mmCIF file of C-alpha atoms in Angstrom:
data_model
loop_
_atom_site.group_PDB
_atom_site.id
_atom_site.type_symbol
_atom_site.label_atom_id
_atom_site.label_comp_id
_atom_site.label_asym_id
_atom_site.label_seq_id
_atom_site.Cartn_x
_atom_site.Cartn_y
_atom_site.Cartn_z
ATOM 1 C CA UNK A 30 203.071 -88.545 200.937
ATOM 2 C CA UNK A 31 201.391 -89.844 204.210
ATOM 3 C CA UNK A 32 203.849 -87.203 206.220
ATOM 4 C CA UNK A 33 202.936 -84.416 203.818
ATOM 5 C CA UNK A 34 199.035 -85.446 204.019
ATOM 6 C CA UNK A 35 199.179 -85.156 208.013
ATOM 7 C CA UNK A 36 201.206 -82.113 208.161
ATOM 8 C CA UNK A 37 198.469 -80.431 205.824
ATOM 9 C CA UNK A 38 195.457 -81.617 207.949
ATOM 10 C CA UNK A 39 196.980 -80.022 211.250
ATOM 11 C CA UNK A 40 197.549 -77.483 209.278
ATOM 12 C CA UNK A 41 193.903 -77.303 207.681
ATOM 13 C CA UNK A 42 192.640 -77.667 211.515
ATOM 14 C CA UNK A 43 195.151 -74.767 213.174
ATOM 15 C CA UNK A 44 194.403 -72.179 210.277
ATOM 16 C CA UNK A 45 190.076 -72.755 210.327
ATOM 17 C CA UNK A 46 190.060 -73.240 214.231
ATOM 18 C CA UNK A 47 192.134 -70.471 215.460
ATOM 19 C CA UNK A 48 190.375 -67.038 216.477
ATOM 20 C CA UNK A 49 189.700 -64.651 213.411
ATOM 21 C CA UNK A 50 186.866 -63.035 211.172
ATOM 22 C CA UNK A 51 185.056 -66.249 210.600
ATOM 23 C CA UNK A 52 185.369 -67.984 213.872
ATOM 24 C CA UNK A 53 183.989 -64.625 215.198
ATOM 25 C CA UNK A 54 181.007 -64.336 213.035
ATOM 26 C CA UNK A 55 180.501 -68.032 213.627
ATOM 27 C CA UNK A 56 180.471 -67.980 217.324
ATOM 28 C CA UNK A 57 177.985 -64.605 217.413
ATOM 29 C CA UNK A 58 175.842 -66.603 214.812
ATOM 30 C CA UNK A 59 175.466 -69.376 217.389
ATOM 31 C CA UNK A 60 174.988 -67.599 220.291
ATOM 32 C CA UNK A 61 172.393 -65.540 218.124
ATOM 33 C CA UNK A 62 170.514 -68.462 216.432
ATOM 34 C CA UNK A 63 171.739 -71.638 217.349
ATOM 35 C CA UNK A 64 173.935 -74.145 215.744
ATOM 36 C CA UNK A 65 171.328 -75.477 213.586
ATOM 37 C CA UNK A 66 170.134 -71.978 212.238
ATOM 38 C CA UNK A 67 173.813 -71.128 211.412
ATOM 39 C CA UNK A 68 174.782 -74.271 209.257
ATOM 40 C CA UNK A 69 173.927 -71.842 205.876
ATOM 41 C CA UNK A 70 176.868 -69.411 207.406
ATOM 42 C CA UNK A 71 179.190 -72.388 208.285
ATOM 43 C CA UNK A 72 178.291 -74.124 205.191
ATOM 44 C CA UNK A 73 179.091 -70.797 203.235
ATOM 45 C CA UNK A 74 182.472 -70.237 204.600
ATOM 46 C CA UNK A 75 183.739 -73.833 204.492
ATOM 47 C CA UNK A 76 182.531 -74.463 200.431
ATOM 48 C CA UNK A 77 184.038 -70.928 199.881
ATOM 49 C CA UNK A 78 187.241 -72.243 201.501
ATOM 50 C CA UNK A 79 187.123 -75.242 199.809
ATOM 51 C CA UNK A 80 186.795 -73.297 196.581
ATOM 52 C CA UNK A 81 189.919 -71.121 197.500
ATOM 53 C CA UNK A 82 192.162 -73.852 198.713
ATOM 54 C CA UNK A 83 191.093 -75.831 195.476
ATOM 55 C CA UNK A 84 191.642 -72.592 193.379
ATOM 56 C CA UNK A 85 195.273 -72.411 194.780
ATOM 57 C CA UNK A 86 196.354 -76.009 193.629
ATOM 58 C CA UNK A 87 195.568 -75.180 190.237
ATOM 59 C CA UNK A 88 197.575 -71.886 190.528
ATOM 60 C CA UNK A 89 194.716 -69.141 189.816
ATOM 61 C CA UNK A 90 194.940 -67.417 193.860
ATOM 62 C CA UNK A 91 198.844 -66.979 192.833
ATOM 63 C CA UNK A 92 197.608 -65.572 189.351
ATOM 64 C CA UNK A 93 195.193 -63.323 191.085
ATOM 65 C CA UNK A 94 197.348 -62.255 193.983
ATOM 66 C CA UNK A 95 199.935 -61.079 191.129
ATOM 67 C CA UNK A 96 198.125 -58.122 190.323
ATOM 68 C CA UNK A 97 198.147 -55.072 192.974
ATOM 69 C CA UNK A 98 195.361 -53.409 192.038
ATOM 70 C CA UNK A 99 193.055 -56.746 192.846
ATOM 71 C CA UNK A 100 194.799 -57.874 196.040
ATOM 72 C CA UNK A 101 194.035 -53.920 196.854
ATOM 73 C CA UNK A 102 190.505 -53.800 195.863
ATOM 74 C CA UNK A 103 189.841 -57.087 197.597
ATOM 75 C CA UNK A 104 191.603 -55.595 201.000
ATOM 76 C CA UNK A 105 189.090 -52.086 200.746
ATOM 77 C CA UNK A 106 186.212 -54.504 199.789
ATOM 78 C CA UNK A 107 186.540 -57.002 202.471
ATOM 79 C CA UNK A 108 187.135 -54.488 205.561
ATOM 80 C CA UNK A 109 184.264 -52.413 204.221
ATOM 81 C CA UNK A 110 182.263 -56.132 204.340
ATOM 82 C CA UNK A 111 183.948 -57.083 207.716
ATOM 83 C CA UNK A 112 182.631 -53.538 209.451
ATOM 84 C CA UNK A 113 179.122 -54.100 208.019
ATOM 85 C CA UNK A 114 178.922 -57.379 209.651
ATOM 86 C CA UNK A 115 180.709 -55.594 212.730
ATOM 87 C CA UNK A 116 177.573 -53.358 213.174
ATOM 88 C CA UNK A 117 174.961 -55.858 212.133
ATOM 89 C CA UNK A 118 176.515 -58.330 215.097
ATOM 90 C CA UNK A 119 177.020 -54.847 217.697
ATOM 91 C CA UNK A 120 173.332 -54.087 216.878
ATOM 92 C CA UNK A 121 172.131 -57.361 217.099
ATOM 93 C CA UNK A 122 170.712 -57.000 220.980
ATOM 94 C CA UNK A 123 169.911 -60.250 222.814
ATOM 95 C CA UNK A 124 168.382 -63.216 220.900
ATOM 96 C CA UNK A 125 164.639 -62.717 219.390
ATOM 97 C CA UNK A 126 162.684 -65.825 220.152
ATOM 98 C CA UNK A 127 162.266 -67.205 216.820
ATOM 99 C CA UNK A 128 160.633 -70.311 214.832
ATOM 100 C CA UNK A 129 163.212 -73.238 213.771
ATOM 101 C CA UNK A 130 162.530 -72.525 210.278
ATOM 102 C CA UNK A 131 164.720 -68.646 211.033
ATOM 103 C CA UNK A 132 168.216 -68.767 210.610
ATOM 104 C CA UNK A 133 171.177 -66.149 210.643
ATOM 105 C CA UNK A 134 170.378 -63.233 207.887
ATOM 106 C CA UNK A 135 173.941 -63.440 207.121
ATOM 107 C CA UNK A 136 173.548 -66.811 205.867
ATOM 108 C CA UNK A 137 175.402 -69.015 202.895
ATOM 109 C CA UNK A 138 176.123 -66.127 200.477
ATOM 110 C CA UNK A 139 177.175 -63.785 203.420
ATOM 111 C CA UNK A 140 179.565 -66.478 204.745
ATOM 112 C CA UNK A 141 181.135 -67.611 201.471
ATOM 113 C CA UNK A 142 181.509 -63.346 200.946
ATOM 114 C CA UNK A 143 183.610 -63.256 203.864
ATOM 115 C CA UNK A 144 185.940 -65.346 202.390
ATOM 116 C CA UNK A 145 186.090 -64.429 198.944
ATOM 117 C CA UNK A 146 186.834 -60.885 199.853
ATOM 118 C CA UNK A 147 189.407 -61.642 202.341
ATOM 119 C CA UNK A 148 192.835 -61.433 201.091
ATOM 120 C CA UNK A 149 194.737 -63.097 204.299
ATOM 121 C CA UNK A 150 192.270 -66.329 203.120
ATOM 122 C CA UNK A 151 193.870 -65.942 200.086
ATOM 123 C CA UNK A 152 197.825 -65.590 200.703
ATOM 124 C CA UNK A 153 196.743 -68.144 203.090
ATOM 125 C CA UNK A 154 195.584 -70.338 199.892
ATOM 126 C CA UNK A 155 198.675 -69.480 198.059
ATOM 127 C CA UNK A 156 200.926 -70.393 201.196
ATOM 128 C CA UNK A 157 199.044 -74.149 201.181
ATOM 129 C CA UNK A 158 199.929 -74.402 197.398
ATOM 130 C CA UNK A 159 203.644 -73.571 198.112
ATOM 131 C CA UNK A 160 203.699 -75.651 201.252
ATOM 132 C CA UNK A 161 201.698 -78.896 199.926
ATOM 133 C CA UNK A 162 202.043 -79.123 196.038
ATOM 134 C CA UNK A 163 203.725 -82.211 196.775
ATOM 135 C CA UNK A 164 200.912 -84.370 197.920
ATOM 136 C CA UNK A 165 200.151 -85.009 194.259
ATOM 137 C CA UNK A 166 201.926 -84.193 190.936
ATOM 138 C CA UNK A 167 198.307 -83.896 188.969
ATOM 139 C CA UNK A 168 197.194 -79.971 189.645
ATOM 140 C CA UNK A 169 193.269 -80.873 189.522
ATOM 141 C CA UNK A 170 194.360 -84.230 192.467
ATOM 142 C CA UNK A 171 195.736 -81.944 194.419
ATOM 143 C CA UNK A 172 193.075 -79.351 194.039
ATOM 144 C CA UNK A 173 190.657 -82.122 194.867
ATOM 145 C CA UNK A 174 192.583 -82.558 197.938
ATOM 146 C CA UNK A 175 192.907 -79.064 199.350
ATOM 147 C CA UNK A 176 189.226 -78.413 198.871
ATOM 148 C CA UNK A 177 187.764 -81.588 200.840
ATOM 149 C CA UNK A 178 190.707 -81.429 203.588
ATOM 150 C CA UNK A 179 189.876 -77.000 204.463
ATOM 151 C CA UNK A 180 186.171 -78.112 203.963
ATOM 152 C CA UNK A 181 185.897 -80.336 206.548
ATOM 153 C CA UNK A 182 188.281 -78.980 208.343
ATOM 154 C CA UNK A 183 186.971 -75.374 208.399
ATOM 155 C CA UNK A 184 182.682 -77.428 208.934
ATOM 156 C CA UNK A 185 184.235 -78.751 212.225
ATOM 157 C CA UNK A 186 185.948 -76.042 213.672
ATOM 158 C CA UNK A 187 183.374 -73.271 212.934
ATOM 159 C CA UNK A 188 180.715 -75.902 214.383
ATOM 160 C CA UNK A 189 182.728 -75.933 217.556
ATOM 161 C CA UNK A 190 182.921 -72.355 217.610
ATOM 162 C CA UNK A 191 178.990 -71.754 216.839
ATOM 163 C CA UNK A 192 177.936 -74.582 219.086
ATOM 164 C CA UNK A 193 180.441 -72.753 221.896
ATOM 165 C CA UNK A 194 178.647 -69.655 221.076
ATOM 166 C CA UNK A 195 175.169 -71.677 221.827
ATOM 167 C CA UNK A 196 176.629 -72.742 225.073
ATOM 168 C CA UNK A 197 177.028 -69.273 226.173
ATOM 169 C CA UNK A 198 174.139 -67.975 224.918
ATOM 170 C CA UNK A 199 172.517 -70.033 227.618
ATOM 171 C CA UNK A 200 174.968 -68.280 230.554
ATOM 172 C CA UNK A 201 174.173 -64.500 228.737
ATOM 173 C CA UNK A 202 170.764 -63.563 230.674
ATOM 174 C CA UNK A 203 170.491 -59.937 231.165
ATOM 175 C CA UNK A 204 170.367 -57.199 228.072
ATOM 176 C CA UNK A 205 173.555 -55.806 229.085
ATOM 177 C CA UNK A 206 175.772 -58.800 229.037
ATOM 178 C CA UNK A 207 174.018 -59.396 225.312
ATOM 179 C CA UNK A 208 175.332 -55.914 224.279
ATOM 180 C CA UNK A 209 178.592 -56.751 226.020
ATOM 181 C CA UNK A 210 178.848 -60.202 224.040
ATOM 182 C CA UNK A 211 177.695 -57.897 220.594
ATOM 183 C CA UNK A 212 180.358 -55.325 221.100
ATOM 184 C CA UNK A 213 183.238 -58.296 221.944
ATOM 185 C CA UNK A 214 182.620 -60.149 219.189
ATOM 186 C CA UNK A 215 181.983 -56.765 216.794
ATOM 187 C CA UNK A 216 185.880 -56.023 218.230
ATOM 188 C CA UNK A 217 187.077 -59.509 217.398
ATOM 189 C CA UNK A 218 185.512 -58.814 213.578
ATOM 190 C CA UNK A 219 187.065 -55.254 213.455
ATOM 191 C CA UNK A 220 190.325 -56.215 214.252
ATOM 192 C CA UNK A 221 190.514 -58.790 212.105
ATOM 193 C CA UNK A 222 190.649 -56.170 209.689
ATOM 194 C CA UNK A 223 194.254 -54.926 210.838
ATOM 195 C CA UNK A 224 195.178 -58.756 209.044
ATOM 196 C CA UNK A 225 194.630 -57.549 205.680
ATOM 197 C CA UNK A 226 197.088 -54.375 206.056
ATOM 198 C CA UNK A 227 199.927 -55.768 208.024
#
């Protein structure tokens, strides 16, 4: 069990820390905001993660995934989301001075959206279930497990992502390097799209 356990944090910590749709949106957020203004947006993706990961030890994403017609609506919903937060990041502009108290209008809701609608997150959930369901023999233990392991997980690597994004937002100085920065990380989004059909 210890084996399995390890193999399913690297795991946890490859799949949330490698370059995609949320690691995009959460290094734009920080460079945007700040890490502290985009904890809602980390906070969002990670629980919604949690929730999926959890959702997938008890069988339901296989359930769900069973059914063409949802795994289909989910892949025209969640590229239609993915290019709206595309253009809100490309039309962001440089950084607004704002108060503490503003944080990233994308936020918990918009971050826990980007999961729910994603279907890679959720063949990706499925995929853990198949890979891991031997960590415990109880479906609601092993649920348990999933969802704290991808939660932190998927809270630290998006924090090193948003904080990275913070770091360069102190390098980015002139308008056009902003729009530059917007557009990149706009791409990044946009192609993660090309995930959900392939």
């Amino acid at each position: 069990m210890t084996e399995a356990l390890t193999a399913l944090v690297t795991f946890a910590i490859v799949a949330t820390a490698s370059p995609g749709g949320a690691t995009s949106l959460a290094t734009a957020s920080g460079a945007q905001f700040g890490f502290l203004r985009s904890l809602p947006l980390i906070s969002g993706i990670a629980t919604a993660l949690a929730l999926l990961v959890a959702a997938s030890g008890t069988g339901l994403a296989t359930t769900i995934l069973a059914f063409p017609v949802l795994e289909l609506g989910m892949k025209t919903v969640g590229s239609a989301y993915l290019l709206w937060l595309a253009f809100v990041i490309l039309s962001a502009g440089p950084p607004a001075k704002a108060s503490v108290s503003d944080k990233s209008p994308i936020g918990f809701l918009g971050g826990a959206m980007l999961l729910v609608v994603n279907p890679k997150a959720w063949a990706m959930a499925v995929g853990v279930a198949g890979s891991f369901s031997g960590i415990s023999d109880n479906p609601f233990a092993l649920a348990a497990i999933f969802a704290l392991v991808f939660a932190i997980a998927a809270t630290l690597s998006l924090s090193i992502w948003a904080v990275a994004g913070s770091f360069l937002a102190q390098v980015i100085r002139e308008n056009w390097q902003w729009h530059l920065f917007n557009s990149v990380m706009a791409l990044l989004l946009v192609g993660s799209i090309a995930s959900f059909w392939l």
